[in-house]
PDB file of C-alpha atoms in Angstrom:
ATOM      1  CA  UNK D   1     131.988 -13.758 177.691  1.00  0.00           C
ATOM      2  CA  UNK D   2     133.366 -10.407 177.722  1.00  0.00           C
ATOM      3  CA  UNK D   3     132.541  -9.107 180.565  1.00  0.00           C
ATOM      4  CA  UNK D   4     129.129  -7.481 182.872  1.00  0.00           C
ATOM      5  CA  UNK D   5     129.070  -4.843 181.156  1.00  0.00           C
ATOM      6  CA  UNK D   6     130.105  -4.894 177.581  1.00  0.00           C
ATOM      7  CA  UNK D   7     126.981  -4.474 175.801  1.00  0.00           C
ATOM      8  CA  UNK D   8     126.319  -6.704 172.571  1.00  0.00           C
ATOM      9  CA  UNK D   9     124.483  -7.384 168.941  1.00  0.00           C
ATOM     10  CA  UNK D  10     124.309 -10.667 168.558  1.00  0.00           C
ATOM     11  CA  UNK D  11     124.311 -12.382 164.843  1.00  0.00           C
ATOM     12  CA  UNK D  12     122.876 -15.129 164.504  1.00  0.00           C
ATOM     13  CA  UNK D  13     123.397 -17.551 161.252  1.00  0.00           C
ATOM     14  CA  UNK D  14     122.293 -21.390 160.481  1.00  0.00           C
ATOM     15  CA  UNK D  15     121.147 -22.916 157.665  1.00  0.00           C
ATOM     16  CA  UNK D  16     117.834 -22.371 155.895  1.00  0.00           C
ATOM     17  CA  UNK D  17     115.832 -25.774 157.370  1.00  0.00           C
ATOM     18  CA  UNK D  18     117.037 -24.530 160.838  1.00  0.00           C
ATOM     19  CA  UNK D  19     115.194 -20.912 160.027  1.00  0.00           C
ATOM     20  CA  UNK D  20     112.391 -21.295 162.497  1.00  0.00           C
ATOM     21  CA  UNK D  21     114.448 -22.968 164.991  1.00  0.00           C
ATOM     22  CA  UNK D  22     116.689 -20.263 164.914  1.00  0.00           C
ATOM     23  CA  UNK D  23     114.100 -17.931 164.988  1.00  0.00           C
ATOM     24  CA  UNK D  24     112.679 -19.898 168.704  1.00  0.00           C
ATOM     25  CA  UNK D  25     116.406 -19.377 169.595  1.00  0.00           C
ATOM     26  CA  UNK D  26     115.673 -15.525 168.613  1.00  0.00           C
ATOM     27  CA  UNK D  27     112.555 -15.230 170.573  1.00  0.00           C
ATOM     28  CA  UNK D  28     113.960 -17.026 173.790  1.00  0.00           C
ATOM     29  CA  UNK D  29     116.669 -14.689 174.254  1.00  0.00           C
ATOM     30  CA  UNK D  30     114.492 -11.522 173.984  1.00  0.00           C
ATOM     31  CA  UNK D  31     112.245 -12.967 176.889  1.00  0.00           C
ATOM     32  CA  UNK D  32     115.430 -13.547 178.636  1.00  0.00           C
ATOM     33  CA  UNK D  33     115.942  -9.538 178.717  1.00  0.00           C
ATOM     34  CA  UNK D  34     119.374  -9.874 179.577  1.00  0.00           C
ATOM     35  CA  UNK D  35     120.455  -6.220 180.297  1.00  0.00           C
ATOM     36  CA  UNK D  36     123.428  -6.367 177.987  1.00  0.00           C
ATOM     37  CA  UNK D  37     122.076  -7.652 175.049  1.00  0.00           C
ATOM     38  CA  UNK D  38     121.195  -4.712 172.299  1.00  0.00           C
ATOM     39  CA  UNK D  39     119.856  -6.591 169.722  1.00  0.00           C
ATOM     40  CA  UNK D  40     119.621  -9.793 167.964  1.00  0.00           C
ATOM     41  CA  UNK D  41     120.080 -10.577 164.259  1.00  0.00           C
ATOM     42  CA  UNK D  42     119.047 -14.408 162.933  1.00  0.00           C
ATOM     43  CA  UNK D  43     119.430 -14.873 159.931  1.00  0.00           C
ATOM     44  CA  UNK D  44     120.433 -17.373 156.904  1.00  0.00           C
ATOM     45  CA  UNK D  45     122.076 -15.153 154.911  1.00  0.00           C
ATOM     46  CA  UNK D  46     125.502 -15.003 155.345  1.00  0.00           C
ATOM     47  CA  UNK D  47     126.527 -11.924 153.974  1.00  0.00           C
ATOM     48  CA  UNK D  48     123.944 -10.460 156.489  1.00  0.00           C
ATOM     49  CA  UNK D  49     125.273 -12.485 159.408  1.00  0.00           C
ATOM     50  CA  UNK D  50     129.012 -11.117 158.882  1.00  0.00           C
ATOM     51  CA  UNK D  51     128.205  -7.703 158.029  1.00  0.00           C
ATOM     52  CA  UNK D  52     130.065  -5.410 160.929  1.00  0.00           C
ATOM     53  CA  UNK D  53     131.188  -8.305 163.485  1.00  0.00           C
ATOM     54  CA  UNK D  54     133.875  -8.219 165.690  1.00  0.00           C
ATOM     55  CA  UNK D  55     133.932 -11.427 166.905  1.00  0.00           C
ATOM     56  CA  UNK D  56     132.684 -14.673 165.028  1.00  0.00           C
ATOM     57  CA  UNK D  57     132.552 -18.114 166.932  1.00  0.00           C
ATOM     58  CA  UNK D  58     132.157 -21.121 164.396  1.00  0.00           C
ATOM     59  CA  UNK D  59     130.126 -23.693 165.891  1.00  0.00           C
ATOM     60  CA  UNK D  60     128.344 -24.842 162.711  1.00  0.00           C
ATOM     61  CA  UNK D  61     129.903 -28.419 161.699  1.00  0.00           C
ATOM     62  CA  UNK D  62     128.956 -32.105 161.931  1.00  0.00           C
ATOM     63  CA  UNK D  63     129.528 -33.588 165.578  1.00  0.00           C
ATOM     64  CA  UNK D  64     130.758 -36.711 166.626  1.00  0.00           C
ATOM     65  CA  UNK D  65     127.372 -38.639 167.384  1.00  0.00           C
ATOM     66  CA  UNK D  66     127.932 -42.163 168.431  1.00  0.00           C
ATOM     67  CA  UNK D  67     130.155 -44.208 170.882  1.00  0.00           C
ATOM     68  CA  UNK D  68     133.860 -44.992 169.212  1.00  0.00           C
ATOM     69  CA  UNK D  69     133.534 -42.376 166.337  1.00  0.00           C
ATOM     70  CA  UNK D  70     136.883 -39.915 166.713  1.00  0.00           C
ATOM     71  CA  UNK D  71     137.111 -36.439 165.701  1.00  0.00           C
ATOM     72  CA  UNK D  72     139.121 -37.269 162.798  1.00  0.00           C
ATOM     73  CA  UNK D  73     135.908 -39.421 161.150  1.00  0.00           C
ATOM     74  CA  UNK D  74     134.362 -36.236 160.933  1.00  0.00           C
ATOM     75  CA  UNK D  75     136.983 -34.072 158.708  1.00  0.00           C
ATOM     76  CA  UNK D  76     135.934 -36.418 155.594  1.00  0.00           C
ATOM     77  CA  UNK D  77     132.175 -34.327 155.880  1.00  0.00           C
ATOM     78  CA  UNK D  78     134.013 -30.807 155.941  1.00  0.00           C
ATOM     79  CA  UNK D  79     133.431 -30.353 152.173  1.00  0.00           C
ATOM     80  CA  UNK D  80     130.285 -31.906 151.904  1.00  0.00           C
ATOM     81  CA  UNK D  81     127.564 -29.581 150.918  1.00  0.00           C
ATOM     82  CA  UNK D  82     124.421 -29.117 153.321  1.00  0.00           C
ATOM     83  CA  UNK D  83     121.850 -27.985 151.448  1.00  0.00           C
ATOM     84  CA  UNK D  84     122.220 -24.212 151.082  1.00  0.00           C
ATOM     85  CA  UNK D  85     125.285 -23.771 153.584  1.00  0.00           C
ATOM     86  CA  UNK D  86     129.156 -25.129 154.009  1.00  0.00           C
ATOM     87  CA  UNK D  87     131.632 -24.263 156.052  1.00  0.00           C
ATOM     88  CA  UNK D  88     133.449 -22.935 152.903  1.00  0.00           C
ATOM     89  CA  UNK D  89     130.662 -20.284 152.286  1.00  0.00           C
ATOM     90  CA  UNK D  90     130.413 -18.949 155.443  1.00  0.00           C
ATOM     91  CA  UNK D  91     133.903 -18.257 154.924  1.00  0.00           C
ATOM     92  CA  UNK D  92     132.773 -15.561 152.466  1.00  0.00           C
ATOM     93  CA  UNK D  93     132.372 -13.431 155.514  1.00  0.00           C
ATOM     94  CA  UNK D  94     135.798 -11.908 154.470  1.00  0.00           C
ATOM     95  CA  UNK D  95     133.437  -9.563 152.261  1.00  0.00           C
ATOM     96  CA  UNK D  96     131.454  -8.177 154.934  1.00  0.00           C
ATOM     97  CA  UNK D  97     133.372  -8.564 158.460  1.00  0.00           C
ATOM     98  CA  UNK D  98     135.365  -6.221 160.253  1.00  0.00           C
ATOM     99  CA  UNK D  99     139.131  -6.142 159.421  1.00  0.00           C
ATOM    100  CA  UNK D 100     139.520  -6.791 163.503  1.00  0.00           C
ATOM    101  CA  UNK D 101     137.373  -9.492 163.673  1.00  0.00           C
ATOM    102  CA  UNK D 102     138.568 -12.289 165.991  1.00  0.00           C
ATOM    103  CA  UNK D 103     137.551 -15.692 164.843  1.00  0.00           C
ATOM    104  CA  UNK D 104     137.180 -18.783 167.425  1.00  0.00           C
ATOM    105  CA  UNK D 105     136.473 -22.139 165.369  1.00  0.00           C
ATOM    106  CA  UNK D 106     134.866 -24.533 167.486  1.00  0.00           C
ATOM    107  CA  UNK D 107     133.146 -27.274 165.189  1.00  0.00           C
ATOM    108  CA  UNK D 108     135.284 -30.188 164.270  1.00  0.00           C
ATOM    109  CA  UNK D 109     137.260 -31.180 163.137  1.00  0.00           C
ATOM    110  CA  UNK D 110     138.554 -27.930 164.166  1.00  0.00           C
ATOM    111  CA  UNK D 111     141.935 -27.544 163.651  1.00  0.00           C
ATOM    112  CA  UNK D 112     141.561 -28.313 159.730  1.00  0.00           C
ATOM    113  CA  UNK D 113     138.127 -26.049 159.727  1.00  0.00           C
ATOM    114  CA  UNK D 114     140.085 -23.039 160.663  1.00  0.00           C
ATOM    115  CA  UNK D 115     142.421 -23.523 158.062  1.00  0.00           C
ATOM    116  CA  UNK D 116     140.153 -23.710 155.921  1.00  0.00           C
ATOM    117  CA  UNK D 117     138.688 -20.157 156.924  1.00  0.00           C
ATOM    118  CA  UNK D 118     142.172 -19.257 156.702  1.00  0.00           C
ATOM    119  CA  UNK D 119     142.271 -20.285 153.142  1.00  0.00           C
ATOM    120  CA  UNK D 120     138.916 -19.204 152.118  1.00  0.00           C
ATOM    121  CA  UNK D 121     138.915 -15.685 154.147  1.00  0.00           C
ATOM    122  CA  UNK D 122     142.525 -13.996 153.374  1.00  0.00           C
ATOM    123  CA  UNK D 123     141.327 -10.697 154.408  1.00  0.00           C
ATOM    124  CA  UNK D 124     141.239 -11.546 157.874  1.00  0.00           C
ATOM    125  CA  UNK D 125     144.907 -12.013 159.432  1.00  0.00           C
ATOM    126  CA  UNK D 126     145.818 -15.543 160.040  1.00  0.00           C
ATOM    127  CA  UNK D 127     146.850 -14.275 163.646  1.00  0.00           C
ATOM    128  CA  UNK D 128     142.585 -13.939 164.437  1.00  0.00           C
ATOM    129  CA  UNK D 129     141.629 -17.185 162.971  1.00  0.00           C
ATOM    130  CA  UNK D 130     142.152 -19.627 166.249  1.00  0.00           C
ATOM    131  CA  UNK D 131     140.342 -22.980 167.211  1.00  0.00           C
ATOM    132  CA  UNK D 132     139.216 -24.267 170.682  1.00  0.00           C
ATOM    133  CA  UNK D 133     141.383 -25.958 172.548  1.00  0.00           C
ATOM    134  CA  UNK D 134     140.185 -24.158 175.197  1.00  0.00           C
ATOM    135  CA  UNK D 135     137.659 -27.474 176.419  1.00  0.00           C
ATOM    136  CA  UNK D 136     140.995 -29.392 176.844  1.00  0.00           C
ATOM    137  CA  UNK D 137     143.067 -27.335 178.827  1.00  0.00           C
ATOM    138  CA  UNK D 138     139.971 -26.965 181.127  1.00  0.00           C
ATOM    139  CA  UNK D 139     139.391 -30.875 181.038  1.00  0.00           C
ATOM    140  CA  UNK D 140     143.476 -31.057 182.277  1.00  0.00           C
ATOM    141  CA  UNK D 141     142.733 -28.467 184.724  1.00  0.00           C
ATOM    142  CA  UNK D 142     139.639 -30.565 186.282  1.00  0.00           C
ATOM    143  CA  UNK D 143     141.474 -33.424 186.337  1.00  0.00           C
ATOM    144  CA  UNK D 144     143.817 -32.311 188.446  1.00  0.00           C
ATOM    145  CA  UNK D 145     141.782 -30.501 190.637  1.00  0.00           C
ATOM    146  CA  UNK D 146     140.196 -33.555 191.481  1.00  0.00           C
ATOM    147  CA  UNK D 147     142.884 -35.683 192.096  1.00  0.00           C
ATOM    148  CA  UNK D 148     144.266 -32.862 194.563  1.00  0.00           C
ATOM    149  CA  UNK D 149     141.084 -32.526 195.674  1.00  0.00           C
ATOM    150  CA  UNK D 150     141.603 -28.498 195.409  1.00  0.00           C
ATOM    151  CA  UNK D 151     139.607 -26.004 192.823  1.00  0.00           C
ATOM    152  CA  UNK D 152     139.894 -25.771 189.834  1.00  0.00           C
ATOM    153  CA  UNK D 153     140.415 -22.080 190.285  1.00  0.00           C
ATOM    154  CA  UNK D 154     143.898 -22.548 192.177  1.00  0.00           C
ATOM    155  CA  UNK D 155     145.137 -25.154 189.162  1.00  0.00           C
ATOM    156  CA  UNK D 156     146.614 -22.826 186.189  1.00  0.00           C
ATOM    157  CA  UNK D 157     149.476 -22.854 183.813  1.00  0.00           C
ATOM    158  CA  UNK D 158     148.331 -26.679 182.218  1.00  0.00           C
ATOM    159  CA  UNK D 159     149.141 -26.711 178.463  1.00  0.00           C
ATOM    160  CA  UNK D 160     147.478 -28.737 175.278  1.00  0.00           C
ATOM    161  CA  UNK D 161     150.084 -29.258 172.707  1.00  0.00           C
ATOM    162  CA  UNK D 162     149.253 -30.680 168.897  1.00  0.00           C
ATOM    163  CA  UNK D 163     146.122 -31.023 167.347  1.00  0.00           C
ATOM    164  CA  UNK D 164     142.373 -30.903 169.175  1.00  0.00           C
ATOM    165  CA  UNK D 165     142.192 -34.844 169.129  1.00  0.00           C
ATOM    166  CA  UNK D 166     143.034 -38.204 170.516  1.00  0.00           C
ATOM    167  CA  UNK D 167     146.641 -37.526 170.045  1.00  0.00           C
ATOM    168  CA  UNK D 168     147.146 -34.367 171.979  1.00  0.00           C
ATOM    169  CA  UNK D 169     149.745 -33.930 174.962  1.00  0.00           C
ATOM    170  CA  UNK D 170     148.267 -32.454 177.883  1.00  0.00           C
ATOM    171  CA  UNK D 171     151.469 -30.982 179.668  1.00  0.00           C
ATOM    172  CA  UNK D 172     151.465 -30.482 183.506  1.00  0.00           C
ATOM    173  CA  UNK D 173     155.516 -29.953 183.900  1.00  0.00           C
ATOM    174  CA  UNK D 174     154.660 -26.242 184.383  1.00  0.00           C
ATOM    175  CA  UNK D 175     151.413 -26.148 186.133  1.00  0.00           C
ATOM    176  CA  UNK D 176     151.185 -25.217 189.333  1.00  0.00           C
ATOM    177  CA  UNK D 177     148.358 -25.073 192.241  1.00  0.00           C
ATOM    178  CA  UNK D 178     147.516 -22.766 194.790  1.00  0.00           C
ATOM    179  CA  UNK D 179     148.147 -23.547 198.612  1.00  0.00           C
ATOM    180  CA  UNK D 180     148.644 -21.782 201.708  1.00  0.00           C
ATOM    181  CA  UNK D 181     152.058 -21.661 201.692  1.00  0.00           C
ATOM    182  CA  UNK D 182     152.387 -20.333 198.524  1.00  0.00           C
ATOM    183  CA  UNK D 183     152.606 -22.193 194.574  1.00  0.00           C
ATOM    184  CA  UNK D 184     153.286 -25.825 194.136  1.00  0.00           C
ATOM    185  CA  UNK D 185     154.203 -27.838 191.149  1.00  0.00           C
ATOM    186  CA  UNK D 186     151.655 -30.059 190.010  1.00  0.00           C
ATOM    187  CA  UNK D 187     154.081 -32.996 190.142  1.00  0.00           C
ATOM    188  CA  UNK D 188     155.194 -32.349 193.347  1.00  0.00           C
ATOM    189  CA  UNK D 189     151.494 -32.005 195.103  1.00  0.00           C
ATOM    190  CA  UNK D 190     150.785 -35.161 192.856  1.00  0.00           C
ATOM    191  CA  UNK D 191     153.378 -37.602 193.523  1.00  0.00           C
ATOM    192  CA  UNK D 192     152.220 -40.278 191.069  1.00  0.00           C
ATOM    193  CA  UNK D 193     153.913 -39.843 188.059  1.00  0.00           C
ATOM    194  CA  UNK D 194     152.908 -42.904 186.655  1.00  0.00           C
ATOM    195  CA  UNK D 195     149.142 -41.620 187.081  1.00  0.00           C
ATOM    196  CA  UNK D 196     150.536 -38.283 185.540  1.00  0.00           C
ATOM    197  CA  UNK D 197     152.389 -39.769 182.384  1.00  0.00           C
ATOM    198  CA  UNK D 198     149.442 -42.055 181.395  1.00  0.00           C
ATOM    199  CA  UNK D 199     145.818 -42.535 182.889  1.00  0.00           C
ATOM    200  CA  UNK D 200     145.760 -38.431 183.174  1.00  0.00           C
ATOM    201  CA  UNK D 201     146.397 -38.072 179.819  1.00  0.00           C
ATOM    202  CA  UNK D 202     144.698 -40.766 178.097  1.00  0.00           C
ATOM    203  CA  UNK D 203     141.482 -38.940 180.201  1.00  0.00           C
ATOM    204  CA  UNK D 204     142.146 -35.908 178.838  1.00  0.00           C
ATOM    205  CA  UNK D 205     142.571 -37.090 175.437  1.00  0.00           C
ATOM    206  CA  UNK D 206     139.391 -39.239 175.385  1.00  0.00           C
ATOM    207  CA  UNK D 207     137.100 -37.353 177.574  1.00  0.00           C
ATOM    208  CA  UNK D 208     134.895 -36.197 174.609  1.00  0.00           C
ATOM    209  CA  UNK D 209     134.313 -39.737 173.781  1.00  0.00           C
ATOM    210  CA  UNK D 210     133.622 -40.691 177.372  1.00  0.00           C
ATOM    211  CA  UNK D 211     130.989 -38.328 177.432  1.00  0.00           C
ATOM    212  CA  UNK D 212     129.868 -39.699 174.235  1.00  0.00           C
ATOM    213  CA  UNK D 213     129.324 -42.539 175.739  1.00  0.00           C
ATOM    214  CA  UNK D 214     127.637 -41.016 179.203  1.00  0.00           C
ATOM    215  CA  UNK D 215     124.923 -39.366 177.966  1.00  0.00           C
ATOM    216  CA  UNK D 216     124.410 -40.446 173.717  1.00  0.00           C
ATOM    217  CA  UNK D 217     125.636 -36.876 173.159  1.00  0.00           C
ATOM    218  CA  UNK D 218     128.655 -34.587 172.093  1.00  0.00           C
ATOM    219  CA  UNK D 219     129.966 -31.919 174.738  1.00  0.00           C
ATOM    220  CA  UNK D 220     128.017 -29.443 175.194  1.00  0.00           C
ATOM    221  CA  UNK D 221     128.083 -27.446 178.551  1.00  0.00           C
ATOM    222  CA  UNK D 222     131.857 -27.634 178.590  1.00  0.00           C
ATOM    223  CA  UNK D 223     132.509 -26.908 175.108  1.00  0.00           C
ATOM    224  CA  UNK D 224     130.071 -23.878 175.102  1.00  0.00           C
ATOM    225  CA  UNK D 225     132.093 -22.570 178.041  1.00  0.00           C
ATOM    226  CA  UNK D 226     134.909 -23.216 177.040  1.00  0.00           C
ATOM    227  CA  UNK D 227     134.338 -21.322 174.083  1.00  0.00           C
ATOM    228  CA  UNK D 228     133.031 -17.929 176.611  1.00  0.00           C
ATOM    229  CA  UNK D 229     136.603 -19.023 178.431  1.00  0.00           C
ATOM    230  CA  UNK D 230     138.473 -18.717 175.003  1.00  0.00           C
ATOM    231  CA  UNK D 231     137.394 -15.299 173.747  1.00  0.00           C
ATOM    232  CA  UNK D 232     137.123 -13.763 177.305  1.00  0.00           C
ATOM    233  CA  UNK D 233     140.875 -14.067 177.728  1.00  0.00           C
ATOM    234  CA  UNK D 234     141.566 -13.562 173.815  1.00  0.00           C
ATOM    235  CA  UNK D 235     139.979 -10.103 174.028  1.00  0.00           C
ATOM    236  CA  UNK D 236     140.718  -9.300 178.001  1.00  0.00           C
ATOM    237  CA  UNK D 237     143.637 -10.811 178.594  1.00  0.00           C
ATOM    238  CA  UNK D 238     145.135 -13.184 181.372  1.00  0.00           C
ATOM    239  CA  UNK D 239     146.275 -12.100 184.851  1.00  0.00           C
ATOM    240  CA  UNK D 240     150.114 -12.004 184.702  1.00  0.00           C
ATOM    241  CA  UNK D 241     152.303 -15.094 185.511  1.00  0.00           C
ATOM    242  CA  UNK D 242     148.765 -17.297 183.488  1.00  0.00           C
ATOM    243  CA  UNK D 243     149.147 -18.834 180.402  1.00  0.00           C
ATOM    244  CA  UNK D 244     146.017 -20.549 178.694  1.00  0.00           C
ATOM    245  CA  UNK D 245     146.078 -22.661 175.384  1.00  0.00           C
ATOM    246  CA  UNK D 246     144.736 -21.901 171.985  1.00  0.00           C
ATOM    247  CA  UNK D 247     144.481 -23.525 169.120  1.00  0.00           C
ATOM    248  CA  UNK D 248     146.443 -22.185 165.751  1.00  0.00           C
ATOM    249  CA  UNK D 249     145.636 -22.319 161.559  1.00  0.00           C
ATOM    250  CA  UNK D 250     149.377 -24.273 161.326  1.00  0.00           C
ATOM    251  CA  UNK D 251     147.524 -27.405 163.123  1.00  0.00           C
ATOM    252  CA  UNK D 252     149.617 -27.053 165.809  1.00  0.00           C
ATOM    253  CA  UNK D 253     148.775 -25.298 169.544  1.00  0.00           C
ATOM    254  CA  UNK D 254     150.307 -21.689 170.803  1.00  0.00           C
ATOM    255  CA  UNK D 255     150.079 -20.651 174.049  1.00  0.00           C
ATOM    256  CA  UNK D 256     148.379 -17.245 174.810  1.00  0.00           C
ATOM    257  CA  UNK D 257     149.900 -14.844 177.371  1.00  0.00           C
ATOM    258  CA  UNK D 258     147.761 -11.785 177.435  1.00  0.00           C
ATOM    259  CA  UNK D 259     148.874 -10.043 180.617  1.00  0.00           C
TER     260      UNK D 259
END
């Protein structure tokens, strides 16, 4: 997520019936031995958890879990209290975490989460609370890299505008794709703008629920790296002339140009 050879402390936090899973998760990554990894805190107390941290990914929340359930039918269980944690007291960590600390809110609904760590946690500047839209922009870039039948490494410069839902507008008219002789719009390698105006972004926009309904399950894989994606470029930076999209506390979507 940040590189080979940035060395890390990981904190872990989850709610006090999850204690000995978390503690498996604990276990599991010391037998990994992965070089970079200096330690590894799991814990349920949140004061503990944000004590020192730099960055703090939010993936606690209650996912989407059945076939035709939309992010927005989650938002009404954002208050509700599970026992011994919320979302609003994990938000405490304004006490303990570092004044740089770069929050990436995953769980959703997440636009409305992260404003809610906005609200709860005014000691961190609203400019380091974002939210991941990172798994859509990535979704638009796969799509098109499959249509074109190119990688998804020569697609760039897609962008997700509005919320991180069913109503988002994945926006090609500035993406562009590598080929030998040099950049290419999207449009103009694509030639279908029919296919680009509607069944490309109804994909994009459902493709959470599509996977749903593939395998009984929420995103995982993608959304995990996704996540790595997000904060990588957040702290790193993008190469110049690449754009990548993030998710904001005003509910709408910024673009991030971190040459």
């Amino acid at each position: 997520m940040l590189g080979p050879d940035q060395p890390v402390i990981l904190h872990l936090l989850d709610i006090p019936p999850a204690a000995e899973a978390l503690n498996g998760v604990k276990m599991e990554l010391v037998d990994a031995a992965f070089p970079i990894l200096k330690g590894v805190i799991a814990t349920t107390d949140v004061v503990e958890a944000c004590t020192g941290v730099n960055i703090a990914v939010m993936v606690g929340g209650f996912p989407r879990k059945k076939d035709g359930e939309k992010r927005c039918d989650v938002e009404k269980c954002v208050n509700l209290q599970v026992p011994g944690f919320s979302f609003r007291e994990a938000c405490s960590c304004k006490l303990q975490a570092s004044f740089v600390v770069q929050v990436l809110v995953v769980a959703n609904p997440a636009n409305t989460n992260a404003l809610i760590l906005k609200e709860f946690a005014p000691s961190i500047p609203e400019k380091n609370i974002t939210c991941l839209t990172r798994l859509d922009h990535n979704r638009a870039l796969g799509q098109i890299s499959e249509r074109l039948n190119v990688q998804v490494s020569d697609v760039k410069n897609v962008i997700i505008w509005g919320n991180h839902s069913s109503t988002q507008y994945p926006d090609v008219n500035h993406a562009t794709v590598k080929t030998s002789s040099g950049e290419k719009p999207v449009r103009e390698l694509v030639k279908d703008d029919e296919w680009l105006n509607a069944e490309f972004i109804t994909t994009v926009q459902q493709r959470g629920a599509a996977i749903i309904k593939a395998r009984k399950l929420s995103s995982a894989l993608s959304a995990a790296s996704s996540a790595c994606d997000h904060i990588r470029d957040w702290v790193l930076g993008t190469p110049e002339g690449t754009w990548v999209s993030m998710g904001c506390t005003l509910m709408a979507h910024t673009m991030c140009h971190l040459g």
